[in-house]
Amino acid sequence: MIEVRGVTKRYGATTVVDDVSLDVPDGGLVALIGPNGAGKSTLLSIMSRLLPADAGTVLVDGMDVTTTRSDVLARRLAILRQDAHVGSRLTVRDLVTFGRYPHSKGRYTVEDRAHVERALDFLDLQPFADRFLDELSGGQRQRAFVAMVLCQDTDHVLLDEPLNNLDLRHAVGMMRLLRRATDELGKTVVVVLHDINVASCWSDRIVAMKDGRVAHDGPPAEVVRPEVLSDVYDLDVAVHELDGQLIGTYYR
Amino acid sequence: MLVAAAWLLPALAVVSLFVGVADVRPVDLLRLDPDAWGLVAVSRGPRTAALLLAGASTAVVGTIMQMLARNRFAEPSTTGTVEFALLGLLVVTIAAPALPVAAKIVAATAFALAGTALFLAVLRRVPLRSPLVVPLVGIVLGGVVSAVATFIAYRTDLLQALGAWSTGDFSGVLAGRYETLWVAGALAVVAYVAADRFTVAGLGEAFTTNLGLDHRRTMVLGLVLVSVVSAVVVVTVGVVPFLGLVVPNVVSLLRGDDVRRTLPWVATLGAALVLACDLLGRLVRYPYEVPVGVVVGVVGSVLFLWLLLRRDTGAGRVG
């Protein structure tokens, strides 16, 4: 369980996250949506101790993220930011293996190796496993980072726009994978998404942010509605039911 | 290439024992000639050990600096570290000329630490629009410090000493006058033990924190390693330029950036390169010597240009 209590973050005069409280119970796939600058990424960074909050607390399984030992948290919660850096020439397998660091501190066991191979299989990365990251396409690289985070094998997984750089097939593959991680492995996944229809089709719960606050929060059926989405994005969004899925249209 | 360097290293080390003005042949050692053994024990042996230690540790801290600054062009002489160490050495030489070498190293280390910390602090505040900004910041910083040092040396008649410290030279290495370099060698081993931390640090602060590692502590550890090794080398044998830049980049090109895997190669290639350059310097105008700093400067800049121009292989891609 992740508990966000009255979290606020300011940069100068601008309040990026404004007194947000949010409970993320164990299990389930939570989509964080909202327009640019709504505070989604900042909130995710605060939840994962990458950024200190100006006010409020975040508890992960009852532990305050600002005071708990970082290596303890690293076995409970994994975060992938969208600005993952690729200047280093690491092979995909090396990168994914670092996901085991919190567990083995560099002395990797047979079990760690098995985790690594499974993560590589999961993300279709075996053909590139021994290539350097700077020799891959953007999509392959993105999958390598997600594989690393999954390899970390934490109960809570926070992903900031993991569909960046992915084509349709790999975007759907990624969501199917996150779905499996929640359904079969019992993980809790919080994911920042830009595509409201992906959020609608794959998540259990949608948290819509606007101007640093949680504007709407509920299952897709409650959030994917014309009046809600139009309010969140300041844009006319129509919602249709197609093949049992709620699809918003806003393209023209 | 790396494997060749690894095979070449012991051969170079042996050759290094027998090259110099005084004639020592392998036969003399086998005949247990006391003069020959004396020469090897007092001069040639220490010189060879000093070359190996300085070469390996300088290349290793080059790698560490590149991981800390997350930039391929960062090494102690492009981050102001070396210039600050020189200034420290100059200041302590003026203030307390009678101090032993160890104390001078401590002073140079203190300056190097402060200088490298200042460099990293400036980096955090400068918008990094291009990877080239990083070494530019370091070179500007180093230039300013160098100017201050030159001015002080000029007013105190120490220009010649400053010039000598700035050019790495192993011709003065004798038993009893190089042993501090073992400290540098030991710190290179420490760097290897902590190798994973530096690989992770090279992937950024968020990445490091996610894996439960303390980013600040890794930075401090790296900073101390880089500063102490630079100071020890500068005080003991002088500046060996380009080594920390060229060697890690060549290894990165061939073997990637997993520090745990690359550091032994970095150390080997660094030692082999310095040893080869020193031998060249001993032979090129025999019986006189060209300081190794000059030879490494020439060889290193050629290698560096080659690295820069091989854009298609990704070596030109920096950052």
XYZ file of C-alpha atoms in Angstrom, chain B residues 5-279:
275
model
C 48.324 -4.902 -24.482
C 47.883 -7.430 -21.687
C 50.496 -9.745 -23.246
C 52.793 -6.867 -24.018
C 52.765 -5.495 -20.477
C 55.073 -8.067 -18.805
C 57.427 -7.905 -21.785
C 57.587 -4.109 -21.572
C 58.181 -4.314 -17.840
C 61.136 -6.666 -18.345
C 62.593 -4.528 -21.140
C 62.207 -1.478 -18.910
C 64.652 -3.068 -16.429
C 67.414 -3.162 -19.027
C 67.015 0.130 -20.870
C 69.033 3.076 -19.642
C 72.414 4.737 -19.612
C 74.077 2.271 -17.257
C 74.430 -1.066 -18.952
C 72.642 -3.996 -17.372
C 72.128 -7.212 -19.321
C 69.910 -10.131 -18.304
C 73.073 -12.266 -18.145
C 74.493 -10.011 -15.431
C 71.464 -10.695 -13.261
C 71.776 -14.420 -13.851
C 75.446 -14.265 -12.877
C 74.295 -12.575 -9.675
C 76.447 -9.547 -10.416
C 75.981 -7.339 -7.303
C 76.306 -4.096 -9.309
C 73.627 -5.147 -11.774
C 71.286 -6.239 -8.984
C 71.977 -3.038 -7.115
C 71.041 -0.941 -10.139
C 67.826 -2.877 -10.658
C 66.901 -2.687 -6.970
C 67.639 1.013 -6.556
C 66.732 2.488 -9.933
C 65.322 0.357 -12.745
C 62.991 -1.745 -10.568
C 61.472 1.237 -8.758
C 61.172 3.111 -12.034
C 59.310 0.227 -13.663
C 57.038 -0.179 -10.627
C 56.368 3.554 -10.579
C 55.419 3.514 -14.262
C 53.042 0.597 -13.773
C 51.407 2.115 -10.688
C 51.090 5.633 -12.070
C 49.848 4.445 -15.465
C 47.260 2.043 -14.091
C 45.922 4.337 -11.362
C 45.775 7.436 -13.580
C 43.750 5.555 -16.190
C 41.472 4.087 -13.515
C 40.597 7.451 -11.969
C 39.986 8.754 -15.488
C 37.223 6.156 -15.795
C 35.830 7.060 -12.374
C 35.778 10.771 -13.235
C 33.930 10.021 -16.470
C 31.284 8.098 -14.552
C 30.895 10.807 -11.890
C 30.603 13.623 -14.431
C 28.680 11.341 -16.826
C 30.853 12.666 -19.603
C 33.431 11.027 -21.816
C 35.729 14.029 -21.836
C 36.061 14.321 -18.072
C 39.373 13.315 -16.545
C 41.464 14.882 -13.779
C 43.238 17.255 -16.186
C 39.990 18.459 -17.814
C 38.172 18.979 -14.521
C 40.645 21.265 -12.784
C 41.732 18.488 -10.402
C 45.345 18.377 -11.575
C 45.696 22.167 -11.648
C 44.373 22.434 -8.109
C 46.777 19.697 -6.986
C 49.666 21.644 -8.544
C 48.548 24.826 -6.815
C 48.380 22.935 -3.522
C 51.884 21.588 -4.043
C 53.141 25.081 -4.843
C 51.490 26.639 -1.810
C 52.865 24.023 0.578
C 56.311 24.296 -0.975
C 56.330 28.037 -0.296
C 54.700 27.881 3.139
C 56.632 24.919 4.529
C 59.448 23.785 2.243
C 60.849 21.380 4.808
C 57.759 19.192 5.039
C 58.107 15.534 4.025
C 56.587 14.236 0.798
C 53.611 12.726 2.612
C 52.610 16.131 3.958
C 52.923 17.660 0.512
C 50.643 14.957 -0.838
C 48.105 15.749 1.856
C 48.159 19.425 0.878
C 47.897 18.662 -2.843
C 45.045 16.235 -2.118
C 43.163 18.844 -0.109
C 43.413 21.309 -2.982
C 42.480 18.638 -5.544
C 39.427 17.635 -3.492
C 38.255 21.215 -3.143
C 38.860 21.818 -6.848
C 37.002 18.719 -8.044
C 34.113 19.437 -5.688
C 33.976 22.981 -7.039
C 33.942 21.616 -10.594
C 31.044 19.260 -9.844
C 29.182 22.050 -8.050
C 29.589 24.336 -11.086
C 28.348 21.511 -13.349
C 25.120 21.288 -11.351
C 24.434 24.958 -11.996
C 25.456 25.228 -15.635
C 22.841 24.309 -18.228
C 24.456 21.389 -20.094
C 23.284 22.005 -23.631
C 26.157 20.030 -25.073
C 28.424 17.347 -23.640
C 31.344 19.555 -24.615
C 30.317 22.088 -21.968
C 31.567 19.714 -19.265
C 35.252 19.615 -20.271
C 35.075 23.298 -21.254
C 33.972 24.212 -17.742
C 36.799 22.085 -16.362
C 39.414 23.529 -18.688
C 38.336 27.104 -17.922
C 38.477 26.349 -14.212
C 41.873 24.672 -14.616
C 43.114 27.615 -16.691
C 42.194 30.129 -14.006
C 43.866 28.065 -11.284
C 46.897 27.534 -13.488
C 47.211 31.268 -14.037
C 47.092 31.882 -10.285
C 49.761 29.207 -9.743
C 51.977 30.651 -12.464
C 51.688 34.133 -10.997
C 52.613 32.917 -7.530
C 55.489 30.841 -8.916
C 56.704 33.847 -10.905
C 56.761 36.073 -7.827
C 58.505 33.418 -5.743
C 61.016 32.217 -8.315
C 59.471 28.773 -8.521
C 58.516 28.760 -12.188
C 61.066 26.084 -12.931
C 59.755 23.814 -10.188
C 56.182 24.331 -11.411
C 57.281 23.437 -14.932
C 58.941 20.277 -13.680
C 55.839 19.190 -11.741
C 53.661 19.834 -14.788
C 55.653 17.421 -16.944
C 55.580 13.811 -15.856
C 59.105 12.462 -15.634
C 60.263 9.136 -14.208
C 64.005 9.651 -14.649
C 64.364 10.752 -11.032
C 62.582 7.721 -9.606
C 64.756 5.828 -7.104
C 64.038 3.426 -4.280
C 62.789 5.539 -1.376
C 61.373 8.234 -3.643
C 58.404 6.638 -5.345
C 56.760 4.414 -2.712
C 53.821 6.812 -2.244
C 52.628 5.568 -5.635
C 51.655 2.298 -3.952
C 48.906 4.337 -2.278
C 47.606 5.216 -5.743
C 47.784 1.550 -6.712
C 45.861 0.548 -3.581
C 43.185 3.149 -4.333
C 42.810 1.740 -7.847
C 41.983 -1.575 -6.146
C 39.428 0.220 -3.936
C 37.889 1.632 -7.123
C 37.592 -1.885 -8.478
C 35.875 -3.115 -5.316
C 33.309 -0.313 -5.645
C 33.083 -0.670 -9.446
C 29.335 -1.374 -9.569
C 28.578 1.844 -7.712
C 30.397 3.851 -10.337
C 28.628 2.118 -13.225
C 25.306 2.931 -11.559
C 26.355 6.520 -10.825
C 27.141 6.853 -14.528
C 23.462 6.169 -15.245
C 22.340 9.142 -13.184
C 21.035 10.123 -9.779
C 17.465 8.839 -10.209
C 18.734 5.510 -11.458
C 21.123 5.247 -8.504
C 18.445 6.100 -5.946
C 16.002 3.624 -7.471
C 18.508 0.838 -6.870
C 18.796 1.862 -3.231
C 22.291 3.295 -3.516
C 23.281 6.572 -1.919
C 24.249 8.786 -4.845
C 25.938 11.401 -2.695
C 28.117 8.808 -0.982
C 29.217 7.344 -4.308
C 30.117 10.839 -5.498
C 32.145 11.522 -2.356
C 33.954 8.189 -2.603
C 34.774 8.795 -6.264
C 35.861 12.344 -5.560
C 38.252 11.204 -2.863
C 39.711 8.455 -5.077
C 40.217 10.801 -8.024
C 41.714 13.579 -5.910
C 44.101 11.446 -3.869
C 45.390 9.508 -6.861
C 45.867 12.687 -8.915
C 47.673 14.392 -6.055
C 49.939 11.417 -5.361
C 50.922 11.076 -9.013
C 51.469 14.817 -9.491
C 53.608 15.147 -6.374
C 55.641 11.988 -7.011
C 56.274 12.014 -10.765
C 54.400 14.984 -12.254
C 51.460 15.313 -14.611
C 50.875 12.503 -17.111
C 48.447 14.122 -19.565
C 45.719 12.519 -21.702
C 46.059 9.092 -20.120
C 42.845 9.262 -18.106
C 41.044 10.469 -21.200
C 42.331 8.197 -23.940
C 42.594 4.862 -22.152
C 39.038 4.735 -20.719
C 37.606 5.825 -24.067
C 39.443 3.137 -25.995
C 38.300 0.505 -23.505
C 34.720 1.821 -23.555
C 34.721 1.550 -27.317
C 35.898 -2.048 -27.252
C 34.316 -3.397 -24.079
C 31.566 -0.983 -23.008
C 31.063 0.836 -19.717
C 30.421 -1.860 -17.139
C 33.156 -0.663 -14.790
C 33.433 -4.031 -13.047
C 34.355 -5.605 -16.367
C 36.391 -2.790 -17.905
C 38.526 -1.567 -15.007
C 41.156 -4.361 -15.238
C 41.539 -3.547 -18.941
C 41.756 0.157 -18.215
C 44.501 -0.456 -15.658
C 46.393 -2.793 -17.992
C 46.223 -0.514 -20.996
C 47.108 2.540 -18.879
C 50.187 0.825 -17.457
C 51.245 -0.529 -20.859
C 50.856 2.847 -22.557
C 52.883 4.755 -19.961
C 55.547 2.076 -19.920
C 55.821 2.073 -23.715
C 55.954 5.887 -23.825
C 58.636 6.002 -21.143
C 60.734 3.432 -23.026
